[in-house]
Amino acid sequence: MSRIFSRPMFKRGGSAGQGITSGLAPTQRLGFKDGLSTQQRLLGAVGQRPSGIYDFLTDWGLRMASATPKGNVLQTAASEAIEPYEKFVKGKQGEENLLRQVALEAEGIDIKAEQSALAAEAEADLKRELLKKKHIHEEKLYGLEKAEDLEALVQARAAENIADGVFNNYAHSRNEAEWTYIGSKKYTDKNIGGVLSMEQATSGKAQSRFAKKQGKKNGVGTIYFDPYSNRVLEIARVDGEYSLIPVVDASEDIKGTVTEGDTKKVVDWDIQVEREKFKDVTKYTEEYLRKRFEQYIQGLRLKRSMSGFGSFGESAEEKIFWENYHNDPERTYQRWKNKITSFGKKQRKQMDFSKKIGVDIDYGLE
């Protein structure tokens, strides 16, 4: 009998999880106050529960003291222990029920807390997603507004140019405005010189003077915009002289539209304009220049015949010219082309330019 009452379930203040209360031990949950789970905190609130063993022993002892013997001592003790034990067991069942109720209540609280945390996390995720979509939407709106603002700037500048008398043609004025706010941004790797005036854009002589001056000042590669033909030009050095030529993207084919697989290379608009203009330009080929040389010879002969005195009245240059012409006509022609006149420089400059815009002309030079 003494061994029975020594079991853990009968110890005063014994915790659940031993004996018949095994399986009722409160689960340890991390992240709670003081490291205790909800179940442990609820049990702490309930307080210490007496085991009831002393009440059982007291009741049993009193009954043994006043009981009429029923056979031997063990038989009497067993008979008198029935009712106290039933009370003891009933008390233990109440204790177990309390522990189960506390465990269920704690689990319910934890489940609600976990559900609330999951709901809060889902709500936070939804808010983040909505904020992300809002940000993307605002970026798109900003892009549209920026494009609209850019168009407004272009229109305002074009109108201002007309009002200030800078241009008398709206198309030219708008070309300049678009170059200022849009086109020039494509040439961040270039030195941008400015915008050509009408004279600089349309007069060959004025353009040559401008190119020479700006070439010496800003160097080769500086780009200028021609609003009258809507083209971008750059300073280049051709045959020792500065000139303005169209800016050609190296990725573009200047010889025409060709097909390579599914890729089409489109001829640059500016190059097309230059080619069209070049059609009406006098071509300084060897054939053309030799005809001009013969005309020059005929002019000198006419001058000599009209003087009536042969070589009398001729300059030293002309006298030496005739001597060399009779001895070496080809040498005389080369001197006339490169020294007496500027046709030699013009010829090479034009030849280089024709190659630049993809026009195939035989200038008769190696």
mmCIF file of C-alpha atoms in Angstrom:
data_model
loop_
_atom_site.group_PDB
_atom_site.id
_atom_site.type_symbol
_atom_site.label_atom_id
_atom_site.label_comp_id
_atom_site.label_asym_id
_atom_site.label_seq_id
_atom_site.Cartn_x
_atom_site.Cartn_y
_atom_site.Cartn_z
ATOM 1 C CA MET A 1 0.000 0.000 0.000
ATOM 2 C CA SER A 2 2.808 2.409 0.877
ATOM 3 C CA ARG A 3 4.414 1.794 -2.529
ATOM 4 C CA ILE A 4 1.172 2.723 -4.309
ATOM 5 C CA PHE A 5 0.928 6.118 -2.601
ATOM 6 C CA SER A 6 4.600 6.834 -3.399
ATOM 7 C CA ARG A 7 3.896 7.043 -7.135
ATOM 8 C CA PRO A 8 4.372 10.535 -8.767
ATOM 9 C CA MET A 9 0.651 10.961 -9.413
ATOM 10 C CA PHE A 10 0.002 11.010 -5.650
ATOM 11 C CA LYS A 11 2.782 13.476 -4.776
ATOM 12 C CA ARG A 12 1.549 16.807 -3.454
ATOM 13 C CA GLY A 13 1.944 19.487 -6.097
ATOM 14 C CA GLY A 14 2.959 16.986 -8.768
ATOM 15 C CA SER A 15 2.841 18.416 -12.255
ATOM 16 C CA ALA A 16 0.695 17.138 -15.073
ATOM 17 C CA GLY A 17 2.322 14.767 -17.505
ATOM 18 C CA GLN A 18 3.088 12.043 -14.995
ATOM 19 C CA GLY A 19 1.018 9.016 -14.263
ATOM 20 C CA ILE A 20 -2.607 9.196 -15.417
ATOM 21 C CA THR A 21 -2.069 12.855 -16.560
ATOM 22 C CA SER A 22 0.609 11.951 -19.078
ATOM 23 C CA GLY A 23 0.052 13.729 -22.390
ATOM 24 C CA LEU A 24 -1.330 16.819 -20.698
ATOM 25 C CA ALA A 25 2.008 18.573 -20.333
ATOM 26 C CA PRO A 26 1.773 22.168 -21.627
ATOM 27 C CA THR A 27 3.550 22.695 -24.953
ATOM 28 C CA GLN A 28 6.488 25.118 -24.836
ATOM 29 C CA ARG A 29 5.961 27.868 -27.465
ATOM 30 C CA LEU A 30 8.771 30.222 -28.283
ATOM 31 C CA GLY A 31 8.281 33.930 -28.700
ATOM 32 C CA PHE A 32 5.957 34.417 -25.724
ATOM 33 C CA LYS A 33 6.450 36.608 -22.679
ATOM 34 C CA ASP A 34 9.102 35.244 -20.289
ATOM 35 C CA GLY A 35 9.479 32.261 -22.636
ATOM 36 C CA LEU A 36 6.215 30.726 -21.334
ATOM 37 C CA SER A 37 3.473 29.388 -23.538
ATOM 38 C CA THR A 38 -0.131 30.493 -23.237
ATOM 39 C CA GLN A 39 -0.987 27.184 -21.509
ATOM 40 C CA GLN A 40 1.763 27.617 -18.921
ATOM 41 C CA ARG A 41 0.627 31.174 -18.194
ATOM 42 C CA LEU A 42 -2.996 30.045 -17.776
ATOM 43 C CA LEU A 43 -1.923 27.277 -15.395
ATOM 44 C CA GLY A 44 0.065 29.826 -13.456
ATOM 45 C CA ALA A 45 -3.082 31.964 -13.182
ATOM 46 C CA VAL A 46 -5.053 28.978 -11.858
ATOM 47 C CA GLY A 47 -2.465 28.520 -9.148
ATOM 48 C CA GLN A 48 -1.368 25.534 -7.064
ATOM 49 C CA ARG A 49 -3.875 22.676 -7.019
ATOM 50 C CA PRO A 50 -3.854 20.286 -3.975
ATOM 51 C CA SER A 51 -3.551 16.661 -4.968
ATOM 52 C CA GLY A 52 -6.349 15.479 -2.539
ATOM 53 C CA ILE A 53 -4.237 12.640 -1.166
ATOM 54 C CA TYR A 54 -4.277 14.035 2.377
ATOM 55 C CA ASP A 55 -8.032 14.348 2.331
ATOM 56 C CA PHE A 56 -8.185 10.732 1.206
ATOM 57 C CA LEU A 57 -5.840 9.569 3.952
ATOM 58 C CA THR A 58 -7.615 11.622 6.622
ATOM 59 C CA ASP A 59 -11.047 10.356 5.657
ATOM 60 C CA TRP A 60 -9.791 6.780 5.423
ATOM 61 C CA GLY A 61 -8.024 6.977 8.793
ATOM 62 C CA LEU A 62 -11.116 8.297 10.544
ATOM 63 C CA ARG A 63 -13.247 5.547 9.055
ATOM 64 C CA MET A 64 -10.716 2.904 10.101
ATOM 65 C CA ALA A 65 -10.724 4.205 13.642
ATOM 66 C CA SER A 66 -14.498 3.845 14.031
ATOM 67 C CA ALA A 67 -15.096 0.931 11.673
ATOM 68 C CA THR A 68 -16.316 -2.493 12.819
ATOM 69 C CA PRO A 69 -13.758 -5.105 11.796
ATOM 70 C CA LYS A 70 -14.718 -7.021 8.694
ATOM 71 C CA GLY A 71 -12.481 -10.018 8.691
ATOM 72 C CA ASN A 72 -8.762 -9.325 8.976
ATOM 73 C CA VAL A 73 -7.085 -5.888 8.906
ATOM 74 C CA LEU A 74 -6.545 -5.791 5.197
ATOM 75 C CA GLN A 75 -10.140 -6.664 4.497
ATOM 76 C CA THR A 76 -11.335 -3.946 6.875
ATOM 77 C CA ALA A 77 -8.882 -1.376 5.388
ATOM 78 C CA ALA A 78 -9.950 -2.189 1.852
ATOM 79 C CA SER A 79 -13.625 -1.942 2.743
ATOM 80 C CA GLU A 80 -13.231 1.393 4.495
ATOM 81 C CA ALA A 81 -11.054 2.812 1.652
ATOM 82 C CA ILE A 82 -13.674 2.349 -1.058
ATOM 83 C CA GLU A 83 -15.691 5.489 -0.447
ATOM 84 C CA PRO A 84 -12.687 7.795 0.312
ATOM 85 C CA TYR A 85 -10.927 6.470 -2.797
ATOM 86 C CA GLU A 86 -14.004 7.168 -4.928
ATOM 87 C CA LYS A 87 -13.950 10.756 -3.658
ATOM 88 C CA PHE A 88 -10.206 10.935 -4.359
ATOM 89 C CA VAL A 89 -10.613 9.607 -7.909
ATOM 90 C CA LYS A 90 -13.485 11.994 -8.552
ATOM 91 C CA GLY A 91 -11.273 14.885 -7.417
ATOM 92 C CA LYS A 92 -8.438 13.760 -9.695
ATOM 93 C CA GLN A 93 -10.844 13.539 -12.619
ATOM 94 C CA GLY A 94 -11.893 17.115 -11.926
ATOM 95 C CA GLU A 95 -8.232 18.117 -11.890
ATOM 96 C CA GLU A 96 -7.653 16.349 -15.203
ATOM 97 C CA ASN A 97 -10.712 18.008 -16.705
ATOM 98 C CA LEU A 98 -9.421 21.394 -15.565
ATOM 99 C CA LEU A 99 -6.042 20.700 -17.186
ATOM 100 C CA ARG A 100 -7.705 19.635 -20.439
ATOM 101 C CA GLN A 101 -9.908 22.738 -20.385
ATOM 102 C CA VAL A 102 -6.873 24.961 -19.815
ATOM 103 C CA ALA A 103 -4.987 23.183 -22.639
ATOM 104 C CA LEU A 104 -7.887 23.559 -25.067
ATOM 105 C CA GLU A 105 -8.392 27.203 -24.121
ATOM 106 C CA ALA A 106 -4.673 27.944 -24.571
ATOM 107 C CA GLU A 107 -4.600 26.181 -27.943
ATOM 108 C CA GLY A 108 -7.617 28.175 -29.079
ATOM 109 C CA ILE A 109 -5.936 31.413 -28.046
ATOM 110 C CA ASP A 110 -2.741 30.416 -29.876
ATOM 111 C CA ILE A 111 -4.633 29.414 -33.030
ATOM 112 C CA LYS A 112 -6.434 32.760 -33.068
ATOM 113 C CA ALA A 113 -3.127 34.570 -32.543
ATOM 114 C CA GLU A 114 -1.502 32.609 -35.377
ATOM 115 C CA GLN A 115 -4.484 33.304 -37.650
ATOM 116 C CA SER A 116 -4.292 36.996 -36.787
ATOM 117 C CA ALA A 117 -0.547 37.007 -37.555
ATOM 118 C CA LEU A 118 -1.124 35.250 -40.878
ATOM 119 C CA ALA A 119 -3.926 37.666 -41.727
ATOM 120 C CA ALA A 120 -1.722 40.624 -40.821
ATOM 121 C CA GLU A 121 1.122 39.238 -42.963
ATOM 122 C CA ALA A 122 -1.254 38.652 -45.887
ATOM 123 C CA GLU A 123 -2.575 42.195 -45.505
ATOM 124 C CA ALA A 124 0.978 43.558 -45.452
ATOM 125 C CA ASP A 125 1.844 41.570 -48.594
ATOM 126 C CA LEU A 126 -1.266 42.906 -50.313
ATOM 127 C CA LYS A 127 -0.378 46.477 -49.350
ATOM 128 C CA ARG A 128 3.177 46.027 -50.652
ATOM 129 C CA GLU A 129 1.841 44.647 -53.947
ATOM 130 C CA LEU A 130 -0.641 47.507 -54.262
ATOM 131 C CA LEU A 131 2.113 50.031 -53.520
ATOM 132 C CA LYS A 132 4.321 48.399 -56.158
ATOM 133 C CA LYS A 133 1.536 48.560 -58.762
ATOM 134 C CA LYS A 134 0.797 52.144 -57.753
ATOM 135 C CA HIS A 135 4.468 53.039 -58.181
ATOM 136 C CA ILE A 136 4.562 51.463 -61.656
ATOM 137 C CA HIS A 137 1.353 53.274 -62.592
ATOM 138 C CA GLU A 138 2.740 56.586 -61.335
ATOM 139 C CA GLU A 139 5.947 56.031 -63.326
ATOM 140 C CA LYS A 140 3.900 55.473 -66.483
ATOM 141 C CA LEU A 141 1.887 58.605 -65.777
ATOM 142 C CA TYR A 142 5.093 60.528 -65.174
ATOM 143 C CA GLY A 143 6.443 59.294 -68.502
ATOM 144 C CA LEU A 144 3.310 60.456 -70.288
ATOM 145 C CA GLU A 145 3.383 63.795 -68.501
ATOM 146 C CA LYS A 146 7.060 64.183 -69.351
ATOM 147 C CA ALA A 147 6.358 63.487 -73.029
ATOM 148 C CA GLU A 148 3.484 65.982 -72.949
ATOM 149 C CA ASP A 149 5.698 68.548 -71.229
ATOM 150 C CA LEU A 150 8.409 67.975 -73.844
ATOM 151 C CA GLU A 151 5.941 68.585 -76.669
ATOM 152 C CA ALA A 152 4.742 71.715 -74.911
ATOM 153 C CA LEU A 153 8.342 72.954 -74.651
ATOM 154 C CA VAL A 154 8.923 72.285 -78.351
ATOM 155 C CA GLN A 155 5.772 74.147 -79.370
ATOM 156 C CA ALA A 156 6.558 77.054 -77.054
ATOM 157 C CA ARG A 157 10.124 77.424 -78.369
ATOM 158 C CA ALA A 158 8.981 77.152 -81.996
ATOM 159 C CA ALA A 159 6.394 79.883 -81.431
ATOM 160 C CA GLU A 160 8.932 82.040 -79.577
ATOM 161 C CA ASN A 161 11.427 81.723 -82.458
ATOM 162 C CA ILE A 162 8.774 82.932 -84.908
ATOM 163 C CA ALA A 163 7.775 85.805 -82.614
ATOM 164 C CA ASP A 164 11.407 86.903 -82.190
ATOM 165 C CA GLY A 165 12.010 86.768 -85.930
ATOM 166 C CA VAL A 166 14.614 84.028 -85.686
ATOM 167 C CA PHE A 167 12.669 82.041 -88.303
ATOM 168 C CA ASN A 168 9.908 83.034 -90.688
ATOM 169 C CA ASN A 169 8.903 79.439 -91.391
ATOM 170 C CA TYR A 170 7.243 77.380 -88.643
ATOM 171 C CA ALA A 171 8.638 74.075 -89.946
ATOM 172 C CA HIS A 172 12.199 75.421 -89.680
ATOM 173 C CA SER A 173 11.469 76.837 -86.241
ATOM 174 C CA ARG A 174 10.039 73.535 -85.024
ATOM 175 C CA ASN A 175 13.064 71.673 -86.403
ATOM 176 C CA GLU A 176 15.297 73.871 -84.265
ATOM 177 C CA ALA A 177 13.087 73.385 -81.186
ATOM 178 C CA GLU A 178 13.032 69.600 -81.586
ATOM 179 C CA TRP A 179 16.797 69.591 -82.029
ATOM 180 C CA THR A 180 17.213 71.620 -78.837
ATOM 181 C CA TYR A 181 15.030 69.413 -76.622
ATOM 182 C CA ILE A 182 15.257 66.007 -78.331
ATOM 183 C CA GLY A 183 17.709 65.565 -81.199
ATOM 184 C CA SER A 184 20.784 67.004 -79.505
ATOM 185 C CA LYS A 185 20.384 64.528 -76.616
ATOM 186 C CA LYS A 186 21.410 61.724 -78.990
ATOM 187 C CA TYR A 187 24.878 63.223 -79.389
ATOM 188 C CA THR A 188 26.120 63.297 -75.807
ATOM 189 C CA ASP A 189 29.485 61.972 -76.993
ATOM 190 C CA LYS A 190 29.925 64.870 -79.415
ATOM 191 C CA ASN A 191 30.887 68.499 -79.052
ATOM 192 C CA ILE A 192 27.754 70.387 -80.095
ATOM 193 C CA GLY A 193 28.564 73.698 -81.752
ATOM 194 C CA GLY A 194 25.151 75.236 -82.426
ATOM 195 C CA VAL A 195 22.570 75.922 -85.143
ATOM 196 C CA LEU A 196 23.394 77.178 -88.643
ATOM 197 C CA SER A 197 21.903 80.384 -89.981
ATOM 198 C CA MET A 198 20.055 80.363 -93.295
ATOM 199 C CA GLU A 199 23.099 81.780 -95.117
ATOM 200 C CA GLN A 200 25.438 79.210 -93.555
ATOM 201 C CA ALA A 201 23.026 76.407 -94.466
ATOM 202 C CA THR A 202 22.231 77.462 -98.042
ATOM 203 C CA SER A 203 25.273 79.333 -99.325
ATOM 204 C CA GLY A 204 28.279 77.216 -100.268
ATOM 205 C CA LYS A 205 30.753 80.070 -99.781
ATOM 206 C CA ALA A 206 29.277 81.123 -96.458
ATOM 207 C CA GLN A 207 29.330 77.524 -95.298
ATOM 208 C CA SER A 208 32.967 77.086 -96.331
ATOM 209 C CA ARG A 209 33.980 80.229 -94.437
ATOM 210 C CA PHE A 210 31.996 79.104 -91.416
ATOM 211 C CA ALA A 211 33.521 75.613 -91.506
ATOM 212 C CA LYS A 212 37.042 77.008 -91.743
ATOM 213 C CA LYS A 213 36.516 79.400 -88.836
ATOM 214 C CA GLN A 214 34.775 76.882 -86.588
ATOM 215 C CA GLY A 215 37.195 74.101 -87.528
ATOM 216 C CA LYS A 216 40.131 76.156 -86.344
ATOM 217 C CA LYS A 217 38.244 77.189 -83.221
ATOM 218 C CA ASN A 218 36.497 73.957 -82.149
ATOM 219 C CA GLY A 219 38.288 71.262 -84.130
ATOM 220 C CA VAL A 220 37.160 68.286 -86.187
ATOM 221 C CA GLY A 221 34.047 66.415 -85.025
ATOM 222 C CA THR A 222 32.085 69.385 -83.694
ATOM 223 C CA ILE A 223 28.487 69.050 -84.867
ATOM 224 C CA TYR A 224 26.028 71.705 -86.036
ATOM 225 C CA PHE A 225 22.344 71.520 -86.830
ATOM 226 C CA ASP A 226 20.823 72.720 -90.083
ATOM 227 C CA PRO A 227 17.144 73.513 -89.319
ATOM 228 C CA TYR A 228 16.391 74.368 -92.946
ATOM 229 C CA SER A 229 17.188 70.863 -94.195
ATOM 230 C CA ASN A 230 16.634 69.212 -90.797
ATOM 231 C CA ARG A 231 20.052 67.543 -90.778
ATOM 232 C CA VAL A 232 23.057 67.206 -88.510
ATOM 233 C CA LEU A 233 26.468 68.202 -89.864
ATOM 234 C CA GLU A 234 29.962 67.884 -88.482
ATOM 235 C CA ILE A 235 33.264 69.612 -89.060
ATOM 236 C CA ALA A 236 35.642 67.401 -91.048
ATOM 237 C CA ARG A 237 39.032 67.896 -92.609
ATOM 238 C CA VAL A 238 38.975 67.000 -96.299
ATOM 239 C CA ASP A 239 42.172 67.308 -98.314
ATOM 240 C CA GLY A 240 43.606 69.701 -95.764
ATOM 241 C CA GLU A 241 40.531 71.956 -95.642
ATOM 242 C CA TYR A 242 37.725 72.200 -93.101
ATOM 243 C CA SER A 243 34.219 71.459 -94.351
ATOM 244 C CA LEU A 244 30.748 70.569 -93.066
ATOM 245 C CA ILE A 245 29.574 67.072 -93.941
ATOM 246 C CA PRO A 246 26.518 65.070 -92.779
ATOM 247 C CA VAL A 247 26.936 63.036 -89.633
ATOM 248 C CA VAL A 248 26.704 59.380 -90.630
ATOM 249 C CA ASP A 249 26.057 56.661 -88.087
ATOM 250 C CA ALA A 250 28.557 53.872 -88.581
ATOM 251 C CA SER A 251 25.749 51.324 -88.212
ATOM 252 C CA GLU A 252 23.893 52.715 -91.208
ATOM 253 C CA ASP A 253 24.463 51.715 -94.832
ATOM 254 C CA ILE A 254 25.009 54.795 -96.961
ATOM 255 C CA LYS A 255 25.077 52.899 -100.233
ATOM 256 C CA GLY A 256 21.404 52.075 -100.382
ATOM 257 C CA THR A 257 18.803 49.829 -98.863
ATOM 258 C CA VAL A 258 19.965 46.233 -98.689
ATOM 259 C CA THR A 259 18.619 43.103 -97.047
ATOM 260 C CA GLU A 260 20.694 40.831 -94.847
ATOM 261 C CA GLY A 261 18.460 38.035 -93.635
ATOM 262 C CA ASP A 262 15.531 39.719 -91.965
ATOM 263 C CA THR A 263 17.454 42.939 -91.260
ATOM 264 C CA LYS A 264 16.934 46.018 -93.434
ATOM 265 C CA LYS A 265 19.345 48.925 -93.338
ATOM 266 C CA VAL A 266 17.662 52.146 -94.284
ATOM 267 C CA VAL A 267 19.515 54.947 -96.009
ATOM 268 C CA ASP A 268 19.995 57.931 -93.748
ATOM 269 C CA TRP A 269 17.689 60.819 -94.583
ATOM 270 C CA ASP A 270 20.511 63.333 -94.512
ATOM 271 C CA ILE A 271 22.572 61.277 -96.936
ATOM 272 C CA GLN A 272 19.620 61.120 -99.332
ATOM 273 C CA VAL A 273 19.357 64.909 -99.190
ATOM 274 C CA GLU A 274 23.074 65.276 -99.927
ATOM 275 C CA ARG A 275 22.871 62.869 -102.848
ATOM 276 C CA GLU A 276 19.939 64.761 -104.313
ATOM 277 C CA LYS A 277 21.817 68.055 -104.027
ATOM 278 C CA PHE A 278 24.940 66.474 -105.472
ATOM 279 C CA LYS A 279 23.111 65.629 -108.700
ATOM 280 C CA ASP A 280 23.145 69.318 -109.697
ATOM 281 C CA VAL A 281 26.737 69.978 -108.676
ATOM 282 C CA THR A 282 29.411 70.285 -111.380
ATOM 283 C CA LYS A 283 31.627 67.218 -111.139
ATOM 284 C CA TYR A 284 35.341 68.076 -111.163
ATOM 285 C CA THR A 285 36.459 64.928 -112.951
ATOM 286 C CA GLU A 286 39.710 64.774 -114.956
ATOM 287 C CA GLU A 287 37.700 64.873 -118.159
ATOM 288 C CA TYR A 288 35.931 68.057 -117.078
ATOM 289 C CA LEU A 289 39.111 69.763 -115.828
ATOM 290 C CA ARG A 290 41.108 68.970 -118.973
ATOM 291 C CA LYS A 291 38.355 70.574 -121.027
ATOM 292 C CA ARG A 292 38.595 73.630 -118.778
ATOM 293 C CA PHE A 293 42.385 73.607 -119.251
ATOM 294 C CA GLU A 294 41.981 73.649 -123.041
ATOM 295 C CA GLN A 295 39.603 76.578 -122.675
ATOM 296 C CA TYR A 296 42.243 78.346 -120.564
ATOM 297 C CA ILE A 297 44.881 77.726 -123.291
ATOM 298 C CA GLN A 298 42.533 79.069 -125.945
ATOM 299 C CA GLY A 299 41.954 82.155 -123.834
ATOM 300 C CA LEU A 300 45.665 82.818 -123.531
ATOM 301 C CA ARG A 301 46.141 82.326 -127.279
ATOM 302 C CA LEU A 302 43.305 84.734 -127.990
ATOM 303 C CA LYS A 303 44.893 87.295 -125.682
ATOM 304 C CA ARG A 304 48.277 86.896 -127.436
ATOM 305 C CA SER A 305 46.732 87.224 -130.916
ATOM 306 C CA MET A 306 44.736 90.304 -129.941
ATOM 307 C CA SER A 307 47.840 92.049 -128.592
ATOM 308 C CA GLY A 308 49.439 91.779 -132.051
ATOM 309 C CA PHE A 309 52.865 91.654 -130.498
ATOM 310 C CA GLY A 310 53.247 87.943 -129.738
ATOM 311 C CA SER A 311 54.628 87.556 -126.217
ATOM 312 C CA PHE A 312 54.882 91.296 -125.738
ATOM 313 C CA GLY A 313 52.944 92.436 -122.678
ATOM 314 C CA GLU A 314 52.696 88.968 -121.128
ATOM 315 C CA SER A 315 53.500 88.478 -117.481
ATOM 316 C CA ALA A 316 56.467 86.422 -116.332
ATOM 317 C CA GLU A 317 54.066 83.705 -115.211
ATOM 318 C CA GLU A 318 52.489 83.545 -118.656
ATOM 319 C CA LYS A 319 55.847 83.451 -120.473
ATOM 320 C CA ILE A 320 57.081 80.558 -118.303
ATOM 321 C CA PHE A 321 53.714 78.903 -118.745
ATOM 322 C CA TRP A 322 54.073 78.880 -122.554
ATOM 323 C CA GLU A 323 57.601 77.570 -122.391
ATOM 324 C CA ASN A 324 56.619 74.672 -120.146
ATOM 325 C CA TYR A 325 53.442 74.022 -122.099
ATOM 326 C CA HIS A 326 55.405 73.446 -125.320
ATOM 327 C CA ASN A 327 58.007 71.302 -123.519
ATOM 328 C CA ASP A 328 55.749 69.342 -121.108
ATOM 329 C CA PRO A 329 51.963 69.835 -121.532
ATOM 330 C CA GLU A 330 51.097 67.374 -118.711
ATOM 331 C CA ARG A 331 53.296 69.136 -116.169
ATOM 332 C CA THR A 332 51.756 72.434 -117.244
ATOM 333 C CA TYR A 333 48.272 71.035 -116.765
ATOM 334 C CA GLN A 334 49.081 69.853 -113.217
ATOM 335 C CA ARG A 335 50.504 73.262 -112.308
ATOM 336 C CA TRP A 336 47.409 74.978 -113.723
ATOM 337 C CA LYS A 337 45.141 72.639 -111.766
ATOM 338 C CA ASN A 338 46.966 72.809 -108.434
ATOM 339 C CA LYS A 339 48.792 76.160 -108.460
ATOM 340 C CA ILE A 340 47.320 78.599 -110.940
ATOM 341 C CA THR A 341 43.741 77.609 -110.097
ATOM 342 C CA SER A 342 42.170 75.820 -107.111
ATOM 343 C CA PHE A 343 40.556 73.097 -109.194
ATOM 344 C CA GLY A 344 42.906 70.438 -107.827
ATOM 345 C CA LYS A 345 41.804 71.018 -104.225
ATOM 346 C CA LYS A 346 38.161 71.238 -105.236
ATOM 347 C CA GLN A 347 38.482 68.000 -107.158
ATOM 348 C CA ARG A 348 39.884 65.990 -104.251
ATOM 349 C CA LYS A 349 37.485 67.548 -101.778
ATOM 350 C CA GLN A 350 34.540 66.684 -103.991
ATOM 351 C CA MET A 351 35.833 63.170 -104.599
ATOM 352 C CA ASP A 352 36.149 62.516 -100.858
ATOM 353 C CA PHE A 353 32.675 63.902 -100.287
ATOM 354 C CA SER A 354 31.159 61.719 -103.025
ATOM 355 C CA LYS A 355 32.685 58.678 -101.345
ATOM 356 C CA LYS A 356 31.283 59.852 -98.021
ATOM 357 C CA ILE A 357 27.730 59.921 -99.329
ATOM 358 C CA GLY A 358 28.135 56.759 -101.374
ATOM 359 C CA VAL A 359 28.099 58.222 -104.887
ATOM 360 C CA ASP A 360 30.328 56.282 -107.303
ATOM 361 C CA ILE A 361 32.052 58.707 -109.712
ATOM 362 C CA ASP A 362 35.288 58.128 -111.598
ATOM 363 C CA TYR A 363 37.404 61.250 -111.062
ATOM 364 C CA GLY A 364 40.305 59.785 -113.009
ATOM 365 C CA LEU A 365 42.640 59.879 -110.029
ATOM 366 C CA GLU A 366 44.487 56.979 -108.493
#
